[in-house]
CSV table of N, CA and C in Angstrom, one decimal:
chain,number,residue,atom,x,y,z
A,1,PRO,N,-11.4,27.2,12.9
A,1,PRO,CA,-11.0,26.0,13.7
A,1,PRO,C,-11.4,25.0,13.3
A,2,PRO,N,-11.3,24.0,12.9
A,2,PRO,CA,-11.6,22.9,11.6
A,2,PRO,C,-12.4,21.8,13.5
A,3,SER,N,-13.2,21.2,13.4
A,3,SER,CA,-13.9,20.3,13.9
A,3,SER,C,-13.3,19.7,14.1
A,4,GLU,N,-13.3,18.6,15.3
A,4,GLU,CA,-12.7,17.6,15.8
A,4,GLU,C,-13.8,16.1,14.3
A,5,ALA,N,-14.9,16.5,14.1
A,5,ALA,CA,-15.7,15.9,12.8
A,5,ALA,C,-15.3,15.6,12.1
A,6,GLU,N,-14.6,17.4,11.6
A,6,GLU,CA,-14.1,17.5,10.1
A,6,GLU,C,-13.0,16.3,10.4
A,7,VAL,N,-11.7,16.6,11.2
A,7,VAL,CA,-10.8,16.3,11.5
A,7,VAL,C,-10.8,15.1,10.9
A,8,LEU,N,-11.5,13.8,11.7
A,8,LEU,CA,-11.3,12.8,11.9
A,8,LEU,C,-12.4,12.2,9.8
A,9,GLN,N,-12.8,13.6,9.2
A,9,GLN,CA,-13.1,13.2,7.9
A,9,GLN,C,-11.9,12.9,7.2
A,10,ALA,N,-11.0,14.2,7.4
A,10,ALA,CA,-9.5,14.2,6.9
A,10,ALA,C,-8.7,13.2,6.9
A,11,LEU,N,-8.7,12.9,8.4
A,11,LEU,CA,-8.0,11.4,8.8
A,11,LEU,C,-8.4,10.3,7.8
A,12,ARG,N,-9.7,10.3,7.4
A,12,ARG,CA,-10.0,9.4,7.0
A,12,ARG,C,-9.6,8.8,5.1
A,13,ARG,N,-9.0,10.4,4.6
A,13,ARG,CA,-8.8,10.1,3.4
A,13,ARG,C,-7.3,10.5,3.6
A,14,MET,N,-6.8,10.4,5.0
A,14,MET,CA,-5.0,10.1,4.6
A,14,MET,C,-4.3,8.8,5.3
A,15,LYS,N,-3.0,8.6,4.3
A,15,LYS,CA,-2.9,7.8,5.2
A,15,LYS,C,-1.4,7.6,5.7
A,16,VAL,N,-1.1,5.9,6.5
A,16,VAL,CA,-0.4,6.9,7.8
A,16,VAL,C,1.0,7.0,7.6
A,17,GLY,N,1.2,6.2,5.9
A,17,GLY,CA,2.9,6.8,5.4
A,17,GLY,C,3.5,8.3,5.0
A,18,ALA,N,1.9,8.6,5.4
A,18,ALA,CA,2.5,10.4,5.1
A,18,ALA,C,2.2,11.3,6.6
A,19,ARG,N,3.0,10.7,7.4
A,19,ARG,CA,3.6,11.1,8.9
A,19,ARG,C,4.5,11.8,8.9
A,20,THR,N,4.8,12.4,10.1
A,20,THR,CA,6.4,13.2,10.4
A,20,THR,C,6.3,13.3,11.4
A,21,ASP,N,7.2,13.7,12.5
A,21,ASP,CA,7.9,13.7,13.5
A,21,ASP,C,8.2,15.5,13.9
A,22,GLN,N,7.7,16.0,12.5
A,22,GLN,CA,9.1,17.4,12.6
A,22,GLN,C,7.4,18.3,13.0
A,23,VAL,N,7.3,19.0,14.2
A,23,VAL,CA,6.3,19.5,14.4
A,23,VAL,C,6.6,20.8,14.7
A,24,GLY,N,7.9,21.4,15.2
A,24,GLY,CA,9.0,22.2,15.4
A,24,GLY,C,8.7,23.2,14.5
A,25,HIS,N,8.5,23.2,12.7
A,25,HIS,CA,8.5,23.4,11.9
A,25,HIS,C,7.3,25.0,11.5
A,26,TYR,N,6.6,25.0,12.2
A,26,TYR,CA,5.2,25.2,12.1
A,26,TYR,C,4.9,26.4,13.2
A,27,ASP,N,4.2,28.1,12.7
A,27,ASP,CA,4.5,29.0,13.4
A,27,ASP,C,2.1,28.8,14.8
A,28,SER,N,1.9,28.1,13.9
A,28,SER,CA,0.8,28.2,14.2
A,28,SER,C,0.4,26.5,14.6
A,29,VAL,N,-0.9,26.7,15.9
A,29,VAL,CA,-1.2,25.5,16.6
A,29,VAL,C,-3.0,25.4,16.5
A,30,THR,N,-3.9,25.1,16.0
A,30,THR,CA,-4.9,24.7,16.6
A,30,THR,C,-5.7,23.6,16.7
A,31,ARG,N,-6.1,23.9,18.2
A,31,ARG,CA,-6.6,23.0,18.7
A,31,ARG,C,-7.9,22.6,18.2
A,32,CYS,N,-8.5,21.5,17.5
A,32,CYS,CA,-9.6,20.2,17.0
A,32,CYS,C,-10.2,19.8,18.0
A,33,GLY,N,-10.1,19.5,19.3
A,33,GLY,CA,-10.6,18.2,20.6
A,33,GLY,C,-9.8,18.2,21.5
A,34,THR,N,-10.3,17.6,22.3
A,34,THR,CA,-9.9,17.0,23.4
A,34,THR,C,-7.9,15.9,22.9
A,35,ASP,N,-7.6,15.3,22.6
A,35,ASP,CA,-6.5,15.2,21.5
A,35,ASP,C,-6.2,14.9,20.2
A,36,CYS,N,-6.6,16.7,19.8
A,36,CYS,CA,-6.6,17.0,18.7
A,36,CYS,C,-6.4,18.0,18.3
A,37,SER,N,-5.0,18.0,17.3
A,37,SER,CA,-4.3,19.3,16.9
A,37,SER,C,-3.4,19.6,15.9
A,38,VAL,N,-3.7,20.5,15.4
A,38,VAL,CA,-3.4,21.7,13.8
A,38,VAL,C,-1.9,22.2,14.1
A,39,PHE,N,-1.1,21.5,13.0
A,39,PHE,CA,0.4,22.4,13.3
A,39,PHE,C,0.6,22.5,12.0
A,40,TRP,N,0.9,25.0,11.9
A,40,TRP,CA,0.3,24.9,10.3
A,40,TRP,C,0.4,26.2,10.1
A,41,ASN,N,1.1,26.7,8.9
A,41,ASN,CA,1.6,27.7,8.5
A,41,ASN,C,0.8,28.7,7.9
A,42,ALA,N,1.2,29.9,8.2
A,42,ALA,CA,0.4,31.1,7.7
A,42,ALA,C,0.8,31.4,6.6
A,43,SER,N,1.7,31.1,6.3
A,43,SER,CA,1.8,31.2,4.2
A,43,SER,C,1.3,29.6,3.3
A,44,SER,N,2.0,28.8,4.4
A,44,SER,CA,1.2,27.9,3.7
A,44,SER,C,-0.1,26.5,4.2
A,45,LYS,N,-1.1,26.7,4.5
A,45,LYS,CA,-1.8,26.0,5.6
A,45,LYS,C,-2.4,24.5,5.2
A,46,ALA,N,-2.0,24.1,3.6
A,46,ALA,CA,-1.9,23.2,3.3
A,46,ALA,C,-0.4,21.9,3.5
A,47,ASP,N,0.4,22.7,3.8
A,47,ASP,CA,1.4,22.1,4.0
A,47,ASP,C,1.1,21.8,5.8
A,48,SER,N,0.6,21.4,6.6
A,48,SER,CA,0.3,21.1,8.0
A,48,SER,C,0.5,19.3,7.9
A,49,ILE,N,0.4,19.1,9.7
A,49,ILE,CA,0.1,18.0,10.7
A,49,ILE,C,-0.2,17.9,11.5
A,50,ILE,N,-1.3,17.4,11.4
A,50,ILE,CA,-2.2,16.5,12.1
A,50,ILE,C,-1.7,16.5,13.4
A,51,ARG,N,-1.9,16.2,14.3
A,51,ARG,CA,-1.8,15.2,15.4
A,51,ARG,C,-3.3,15.2,16.8
A,52,TYR,N,-3.3,13.7,16.1
A,52,TYR,CA,-4.9,12.7,16.5
A,52,TYR,C,-4.4,11.5,17.2
A,53,GLU,N,-4.5,11.7,18.1
A,53,GLU,CA,-4.3,10.4,19.8
A,53,GLU,C,-3.3,9.8,19.7
A,54,GLY,N,-2.4,11.3,19.8
A,54,GLY,CA,-0.5,10.7,19.7
A,54,GLY,C,-0.1,10.6,18.1
A,55,THR,N,-0.9,9.5,17.6
A,55,THR,CA,0.0,10.2,15.9
A,55,THR,C,0.2,11.0,14.9
A,56,LEU,N,1.0,11.7,14.3
A,56,LEU,CA,1.1,12.9,13.5
A,56,LEU,C,1.5,12.1,12.1
A,57,TYR,N,0.3,12.9,11.3
A,57,TYR,CA,-0.9,12.8,10.3
A,57,TYR,C,-0.1,14.0,9.2
A,58,LYS,N,1.1,13.4,8.2
A,58,LYS,CA,1.0,14.9,7.5
A,58,LYS,C,0.1,15.5,6.4
A,59,ASN,N,0.0,16.2,6.0
A,59,ASN,CA,-0.6,17.2,5.2
A,59,ASN,C,0.0,16.6,3.8
A,60,TRP,N,-0.1,15.9,2.8
A,60,TRP,CA,0.4,15.7,1.2
A,60,TRP,C,0.4,14.6,1.0
A,61,ALA,N,0.6,14.1,-0.1
A,61,ALA,CA,-0.1,13.2,-0.8
A,61,ALA,C,2.0,12.5,-1.7
A,62,SER,N,2.2,11.5,-1.5
A,62,SER,CA,3.4,10.8,-1.7
A,62,SER,C,3.0,9.4,-2.9
A,63,THR,N,3.2,9.8,-4.4
A,63,THR,CA,2.8,9.3,-5.6
A,63,THR,C,4.1,8.4,-5.5
A,64,VAL,N,3.8,6.5,-5.8
A,64,VAL,CA,4.6,6.2,-6.5
A,64,VAL,C,4.1,5.6,-7.6
A,65,LEU,N,4.9,5.1,-8.8
A,65,LEU,CA,4.3,4.9,-9.9
A,65,LEU,C,5.5,4.0,-10.3
A,66,LEU,N,4.8,3.0,-10.6
A,66,LEU,CA,5.4,1.3,-11.4
A,66,LEU,C,5.3,1.9,-13.0
A,67,GLY,N,6.7,0.8,-13.2
A,67,GLY,CA,6.6,0.8,-14.5
A,67,GLY,C,7.1,1.3,-15.2
A,68,ASP,N,5.8,1.8,-16.3
A,68,ASP,CA,5.9,2.8,-17.5
A,68,ASP,C,4.8,4.0,-16.8
A,69,GLY,N,4.3,3.9,-15.5
A,69,GLY,CA,3.7,5.2,-14.8
A,69,GLY,C,2.1,5.5,-15.2
A,70,SER,N,1.8,4.1,-15.5
A,70,SER,CA,0.1,3.8,-15.8
A,70,SER,C,-0.5,3.4,-14.6
A,71,VAL,N,1.0,2.4,-14.0
A,71,VAL,CA,0.1,1.9,-12.8
A,71,VAL,C,0.6,2.6,-11.7
A,72,SER,N,-0.1,3.3,-10.3
A,72,SER,CA,0.1,3.9,-8.9
A,72,SER,C,-0.3,4.0,-7.5
A,73,PHE,N,0.6,4.3,-6.9
A,73,PHE,CA,-0.6,4.0,-5.2
A,73,PHE,C,0.3,5.5,-4.4
A,74,ARG,N,-0.7,5.5,-3.8
A,74,ARG,CA,-0.5,6.9,-3.0
A,74,ARG,C,0.1,6.3,-0.9
A,75,ASN,N,1.0,7.2,-1.4
A,75,ASN,CA,1.3,7.4,0.2
A,75,ASN,C,1.6,5.9,1.0
A,76,PRO,N,2.8,5.1,0.3
A,76,PRO,CA,3.3,4.2,0.6
A,76,PRO,C,3.9,3.9,2.0
A,77,PRO,N,3.5,3.0,3.0
A,77,PRO,CA,4.4,3.0,4.5
A,77,PRO,C,5.3,3.7,4.3
A,78,ALA,N,5.6,4.1,5.3
A,78,ALA,CA,7.4,5.2,5.7
A,78,ALA,C,7.1,4.8,7.0
A,79,PHE,N,8.4,3.8,7.2
A,79,PHE,CA,8.8,3.4,9.1
A,79,PHE,C,9.5,4.5,9.1
A,80,MET,N,11.0,4.9,7.9
A,80,MET,CA,11.8,5.7,8.5
A,80,MET,C,11.2,6.9,8.6
A,81,LEU,N,12.3,8.0,9.6
A,81,LEU,CA,12.6,8.9,9.5
A,81,LEU,C,14.1,9.8,8.7
A,82,ALA,N,13.9,10.6,8.0
A,82,ALA,CA,15.3,11.0,7.8
A,82,ALA,C,16.2,10.9,8.0
A,83,GLU,N,16.8,11.4,9.1
A,83,GLU,CA,18.0,11.8,9.9
A,83,GLU,C,17.9,10.4,10.6
A,84,LEU,N,17.0,10.0,11.0
A,84,LEU,CA,17.5,9.5,11.5
A,84,LEU,C,17.4,7.2,11.2
A,85,VAL,N,17.8,7.2,9.9
A,85,VAL,CA,17.5,6.1,9.0
A,85,VAL,C,19.1,4.3,9.9
A,86,ASP,N,18.1,3.6,9.9
A,86,ASP,CA,19.0,2.8,9.6
A,86,ASP,C,18.5,1.4,8.9
A,87,GLU,N,19.4,0.2,8.7
A,87,GLU,CA,18.8,-1.2,8.5
A,87,GLU,C,17.6,-1.4,8.7
A,88,ARG,N,17.1,-1.2,10.5
A,88,ARG,CA,16.2,-2.6,10.8
A,88,ARG,C,14.8,-1.5,9.9
A,89,GLN,N,15.3,0.0,9.7
A,89,GLN,CA,13.6,1.0,9.7
A,89,GLN,C,13.6,0.4,8.4
A,90,ALA,N,15.2,0.0,7.5
A,90,ALA,CA,14.5,-0.3,5.9
A,90,ALA,C,14.1,-1.4,5.4
A,91,TYR,N,14.7,-2.8,5.9
A,91,TYR,CA,14.2,-3.7,5.8
A,91,TYR,C,12.6,-3.5,6.5
A,92,ALA,N,11.9,-2.9,7.2
A,92,ALA,CA,10.6,-2.9,7.9
A,92,ALA,C,10.2,-1.9,6.4
A,93,GLU,N,10.6,-1.5,5.8
A,93,GLU,CA,10.2,-0.1,5.0
A,93,GLU,C,10.0,-1.3,4.1
A,94,ILE,N,10.2,-2.1,3.1
A,94,ILE,CA,10.9,-3.1,2.0
A,94,ILE,C,9.7,-3.8,1.9
A,95,GLU,N,9.7,-4.4,3.6
A,95,GLU,CA,8.4,-5.3,3.8
A,95,GLU,C,7.4,-5.2,4.4
A,96,ALA,N,6.9,-3.8,3.9
A,96,ALA,CA,5.8,-3.0,4.2
A,96,ALA,C,5.7,-3.3,2.5
A,97,LEU,N,6.4,-2.6,2.3
A,97,LEU,CA,6.5,-2.4,0.8
A,97,LEU,C,6.0,-3.7,0.3
A,98,ILE,N,6.7,-5.0,0.4
A,98,ILE,CA,6.4,-6.4,-0.4
A,98,ILE,C,4.8,-7.2,0.2
A,99,ASP,N,4.7,-7.1,1.1
A,99,ASP,CA,3.4,-7.4,1.5
A,99,ASP,C,2.3,-6.8,0.9
A,100,MET,N,2.3,-4.9,0.6
A,100,MET,CA,1.1,-4.4,0.0
A,100,MET,C,0.6,-5.0,-1.5
A,101,ALA,N,2.1,-4.9,-2.1
A,101,ALA,CA,2.1,-5.9,-3.4
A,101,ALA,C,1.2,-7.3,-3.1
A,102,PHE,N,1.8,-7.9,-2.6
A,102,PHE,CA,1.4,-9.3,-3.2
A,102,PHE,C,-0.2,-9.2,-2.5
A,103,HIS,N,0.1,-8.5,-1.3
A,103,HIS,CA,-1.9,-8.3,-1.0
A,103,HIS,C,-2.3,-7.8,-1.8
A,104,HIS,N,-2.1,-7.1,-2.8
A,104,HIS,CA,-3.1,-6.2,-3.6
A,104,HIS,C,-4.1,-7.3,-4.4
A,105,PRO,N,-5.4,-6.8,-4.7
A,105,PRO,CA,-6.4,-8.0,-5.5
A,105,PRO,C,-6.1,-7.8,-6.4
A,106,ASN,N,-5.0,-7.1,-7.8
A,106,ASN,CA,-4.9,-7.4,-9.0
A,106,ASN,C,-3.2,-8.3,-8.8
A,107,THR,N,-3.2,-8.5,-7.6
A,107,THR,CA,-1.5,-9.4,-7.4
A,107,THR,C,-2.0,-10.4,-8.9
A,108,PRO,N,-2.7,-11.7,-8.8
A,108,PRO,CA,-3.2,-12.9,-8.9
A,108,PRO,C,-3.5,-12.8,-10.4
A,109,VAL,N,-3.9,-12.1,-11.0
A,109,VAL,CA,-4.1,-11.7,-11.9
A,109,VAL,C,-3.0,-11.7,-13.4
A,110,PHE,N,-1.7,-10.6,-12.3
A,110,PHE,CA,-0.6,-10.4,-13.1
A,110,PHE,C,0.1,-11.5,-12.8
A,111,VAL,N,0.4,-12.2,-12.0
A,111,VAL,CA,1.9,-13.0,-11.9
A,111,VAL,C,1.0,-14.2,-12.2
A,112,ALA,N,0.0,-14.2,-13.1
A,112,ALA,CA,-0.8,-15.3,-13.8
A,112,ALA,C,-0.4,-15.0,-15.4
A,113,LYS,N,-1.1,-14.1,-15.2
A,113,LYS,CA,-0.5,-13.4,-17.2
A,113,LYS,C,1.0,-12.9,-17.6
A,114,GLN,N,1.8,-12.9,-16.9
A,114,GLN,CA,2.8,-12.7,-16.8
A,114,GLN,C,3.2,-13.9,-17.4
A,115,LEU,N,3.3,-14.7,-16.2
A,115,LEU,CA,4.0,-16.5,-16.1
A,115,LEU,C,3.8,-17.0,-17.6
A,116,ILE,N,2.6,-17.4,-17.7
A,116,ILE,CA,1.4,-17.6,-19.0
A,116,ILE,C,2.1,-17.7,-20.2
A,117,GLN,N,2.3,-15.8,-20.3
A,117,GLN,CA,2.8,-14.9,-21.1
A,117,GLN,C,4.7,-15.3,-21.6
A,118,ARG,N,4.7,-15.7,-20.5
A,118,ARG,CA,6.6,-16.7,-21.0
A,118,ARG,C,6.5,-17.9,-20.4
A,119,LEU,N,5.7,-19.2,-20.5
A,119,LEU,CA,5.1,-19.7,-20.4
A,119,LEU,C,4.8,-20.8,-21.9
A,120,VAL,N,3.6,-20.0,-22.5
A,120,VAL,CA,2.6,-20.8,-23.3
A,120,VAL,C,2.3,-19.8,-24.0
A,121,SER,N,1.1,-18.9,-23.5
A,121,SER,CA,1.0,-18.6,-25.1
A,121,SER,C,0.8,-16.7,-24.8
A,122,SER,N,1.3,-16.0,-25.7
A,122,SER,CA,1.1,-14.5,-26.0
A,122,SER,C,0.2,-13.8,-26.0
A,123,ASN,N,-0.7,-14.7,-26.1
A,123,ASN,CA,-2.1,-13.5,-25.3
A,123,ASN,C,-3.7,-14.7,-24.5
A,124,PRO,N,-3.1,-15.3,-23.8
A,124,PRO,CA,-4.4,-15.7,-23.6
A,124,PRO,C,-5.8,-16.0,-23.2
A,125,SER,N,-6.5,-16.3,-22.6
A,125,SER,CA,-8.0,-16.3,-22.5
A,125,SER,C,-8.2,-15.5,-21.3
A,126,ALA,N,-9.5,-14.6,-21.6
A,126,ALA,CA,-10.3,-15.2,-19.7
A,126,ALA,C,-10.2,-15.8,-18.9
A,127,GLY,N,-10.1,-16.9,-19.5
A,127,GLY,CA,-10.9,-18.1,-18.4
A,127,GLY,C,-9.4,-18.6,-18.0
A,128,TYR,N,-8.8,-18.5,-19.2
A,128,TYR,CA,-7.2,-19.2,-18.6
A,128,TYR,C,-6.8,-18.3,-17.8
A,129,LEU,N,-6.9,-17.1,-18.1
A,129,LEU,CA,-6.6,-16.1,-17.0
A,129,LEU,C,-7.0,-16.5,-15.2
A,130,ARG,N,-8.3,-16.2,-15.8
A,130,ARG,CA,-9.5,-16.5,-14.5
A,130,ARG,C,-8.2,-17.7,-13.8
A,131,ASN,N,-8.4,-19.2,-14.0
A,131,ASN,CA,-8.1,-20.6,-13.3
A,131,ASN,C,-6.5,-19.9,-12.8
A,132,ALA,N,-6.1,-19.4,-13.8
A,132,ALA,CA,-3.9,-19.6,-12.8
A,132,ALA,C,-4.4,-18.4,-12.0
A,133,SER,N,-5.2,-17.4,-12.0
A,133,SER,CA,-5.2,-16.7,-10.7
A,133,SER,C,-5.7,-16.9,-9.5
A,134,LYS,N,-7.2,-17.5,-9.7
A,134,LYS,CA,-7.6,-18.9,-9.2
A,134,LYS,C,-7.0,-18.9,-8.3
A,135,ALA,N,-5.7,-20.3,-8.8
A,135,ALA,CA,-4.8,-21.0,-7.8
A,135,ALA,C,-3.8,-19.9,-7.2
A,136,PHE,N,-3.9,-19.3,-8.2
A,136,PHE,CA,-2.3,-18.6,-7.2
A,136,PHE,C,-3.0,-18.0,-6.0
A,137,ARG,N,-5.0,-17.5,-5.9
A,137,ARG,CA,-5.2,-16.7,-4.4
A,137,ARG,C,-5.2,-18.0,-3.8
A,138,THR,N,-6.0,-19.2,-4.3
A,138,THR,CA,-6.1,-19.8,-3.1
A,138,THR,C,-5.4,-21.1,-2.7
A,139,GLY,N,-4.2,-21.4,-4.2
A,139,GLY,CA,-2.6,-22.3,-3.8
A,139,GLY,C,-3.2,-23.9,-4.3
A,140,GLU,N,-5.2,-24.1,-4.6
A,140,GLU,CA,-5.2,-25.1,-5.5
A,140,GLU,C,-5.5,-25.3,-6.8
A,141,TYR,N,-5.5,-26.2,-7.1
A,141,TYR,CA,-6.1,-26.4,-8.6
A,141,TYR,C,-6.6,-27.6,-8.8
A,142,GLU,N,-7.7,-27.6,-9.5
A,142,GLU,CA,-8.5,-28.9,-9.7
A,142,GLU,C,-8.8,-29.9,-9.3
A,143,GLY,N,-9.3,-29.0,-7.5
A,143,GLY,CA,-9.0,-30.3,-6.2
A,143,GLY,C,-7.8,-30.7,-5.7
A,144,MET,N,-6.4,-31.0,-6.6
A,144,MET,CA,-5.2,-30.7,-5.9
A,144,MET,C,-5.2,-29.5,-4.9
A,145,VAL,N,-4.8,-29.8,-3.7
A,145,VAL,CA,-4.7,-28.8,-2.2
A,145,VAL,C,-2.7,-29.7,-3.0
A,146,PHE,N,-2.2,-27.7,-3.0
A,146,PHE,CA,-0.6,-27.8,-2.9
A,146,PHE,C,-0.7,-27.4,-1.7
A,147,SER,N,0.2,-25.9,-1.2
A,147,SER,CA,0.1,-25.5,0.1
A,147,SER,C,-1.6,-24.4,0.7
A,148,GLY,N,-2.1,-24.5,0.4
A,148,GLY,CA,-4.2,-23.7,0.6
A,148,GLY,C,-3.8,-22.5,0.7
A,149,GLN,N,-2.2,-22.4,0.3
A,149,GLN,CA,-2.3,-20.4,0.7
A,149,GLN,C,-2.2,-20.0,-0.6
A,150,ARG,N,-2.3,-18.2,-0.1
A,150,ARG,CA,-2.4,-17.3,-1.2
A,150,ARG,C,-1.1,-17.0,-1.8
A,151,GLY,N,-0.4,-16.8,-3.6
A,151,GLY,CA,1.4,-17.1,-3.8
A,151,GLY,C,1.6,-18.7,-3.7
A,152,ASP,N,0.7,-19.2,-3.7
A,152,ASP,CA,1.7,-21.0,-3.4
A,152,ASP,C,1.7,-21.2,-5.7
A,153,LEU,N,3.4,-20.7,-6.6
A,153,LEU,CA,3.3,-20.6,-6.9
A,153,LEU,C,3.5,-22.5,-8.1
A,154,ALA,N,3.6,-23.6,-6.8
A,154,ALA,CA,3.5,-25.0,-7.9
A,154,ALA,C,1.9,-25.3,-8.4
A,155,ALA,N,0.9,-24.4,-7.4
A,155,ALA,CA,-0.3,-24.6,-7.6
A,155,ALA,C,-0.4,-23.7,-9.2
A,156,THR,N,-0.1,-22.5,-9.0
A,156,THR,CA,0.0,-21.6,-10.6
A,156,THR,C,0.1,-22.1,-11.7
A,157,ALA,N,2.6,-23.0,-11.5
A,157,ALA,CA,3.2,-24.0,-12.5
A,157,ALA,C,1.5,-24.2,-13.0
A,158,ALA,N,0.9,-25.2,-11.8
A,158,ALA,CA,-0.3,-26.3,-12.5
A,158,ALA,C,-0.9,-26.3,-13.3
A,159,ALA,N,-1.4,-24.9,-12.8
A,159,ALA,CA,-3.1,-24.2,-13.5
A,159,ALA,C,-2.5,-24.1,-15.3
A,160,ILE,N,-1.3,-23.3,-15.3
A,160,ILE,CA,-0.6,-23.0,-16.8
A,160,ILE,C,-0.4,-23.9,-17.4
A,161,LEU,N,0.2,-25.0,-16.7
A,161,LEU,CA,0.5,-25.9,-17.5
A,161,LEU,C,0.1,-27.2,-17.8
A,162,LEU,N,-1.1,-27.3,-16.0
A,162,LEU,CA,-2.3,-28.6,-17.1
A,162,LEU,C,-3.8,-27.9,-17.6
A,163,ASP,N,-3.7,-26.8,-18.0
A,163,ASP,CA,-5.0,-25.9,-18.2
A,163,ASP,C,-5.3,-27.0,-19.9
A,164,PRO,N,-6.9,-26.7,-20.4
A,164,PRO,CA,-6.9,-27.7,-21.3
A,164,PRO,C,-6.5,-26.2,-22.7
A,165,GLU,N,-6.4,-25.7,-22.2
A,165,GLU,CA,-6.4,-24.6,-23.7
A,165,GLU,C,-4.8,-24.5,-23.8
C-alpha cells in the first residue's frame, strides 16, 4: 500500500476538478494513513479514487482543447455530479471556467493581440502588444487610471488607439 507521503505527492499532481463520490464501484480499499484511503479495482489500479481529509480525488485526466487544439488545459473545475445536475451547479461551473480563463497569465496578451489585429494592425510589434496587455492587466495607460483593475477594456482600448505605433 502507498504511504501517506506518496499519496500527498500524487495529490499535488492531481486537480480538485477530477473528483467523484462514486466509491461504491470499487472492490478494494487500502488505508494509507489516519485520514487517507485508496479505492481501486484489481482489474485496473489506474482507475482509482483517493480519499484524503474527506475530499475524494479521482485518478484520471480530463483535457479541454481550445480552438484548433493547440491550447489545452487539464482537469477543468467540476462542481456537478452527472446524476444530480441542476442550473445552480451549471452556473458555478461556467463561472469557474470563466474566472480561470480571465486570470490566466496569457489572457492580457491574447485579448490585446486580438483587439489590435481587428482594429489597427494585423501584425503588431512586441512593444505594442506589451503596452496594450499591460493596460489590460493594470487598468491604466500612460498615467491615466481607468478602473485600475485587471480586464479594463477602456484602458486597453486607450492603449491600442493612442499608442504611437
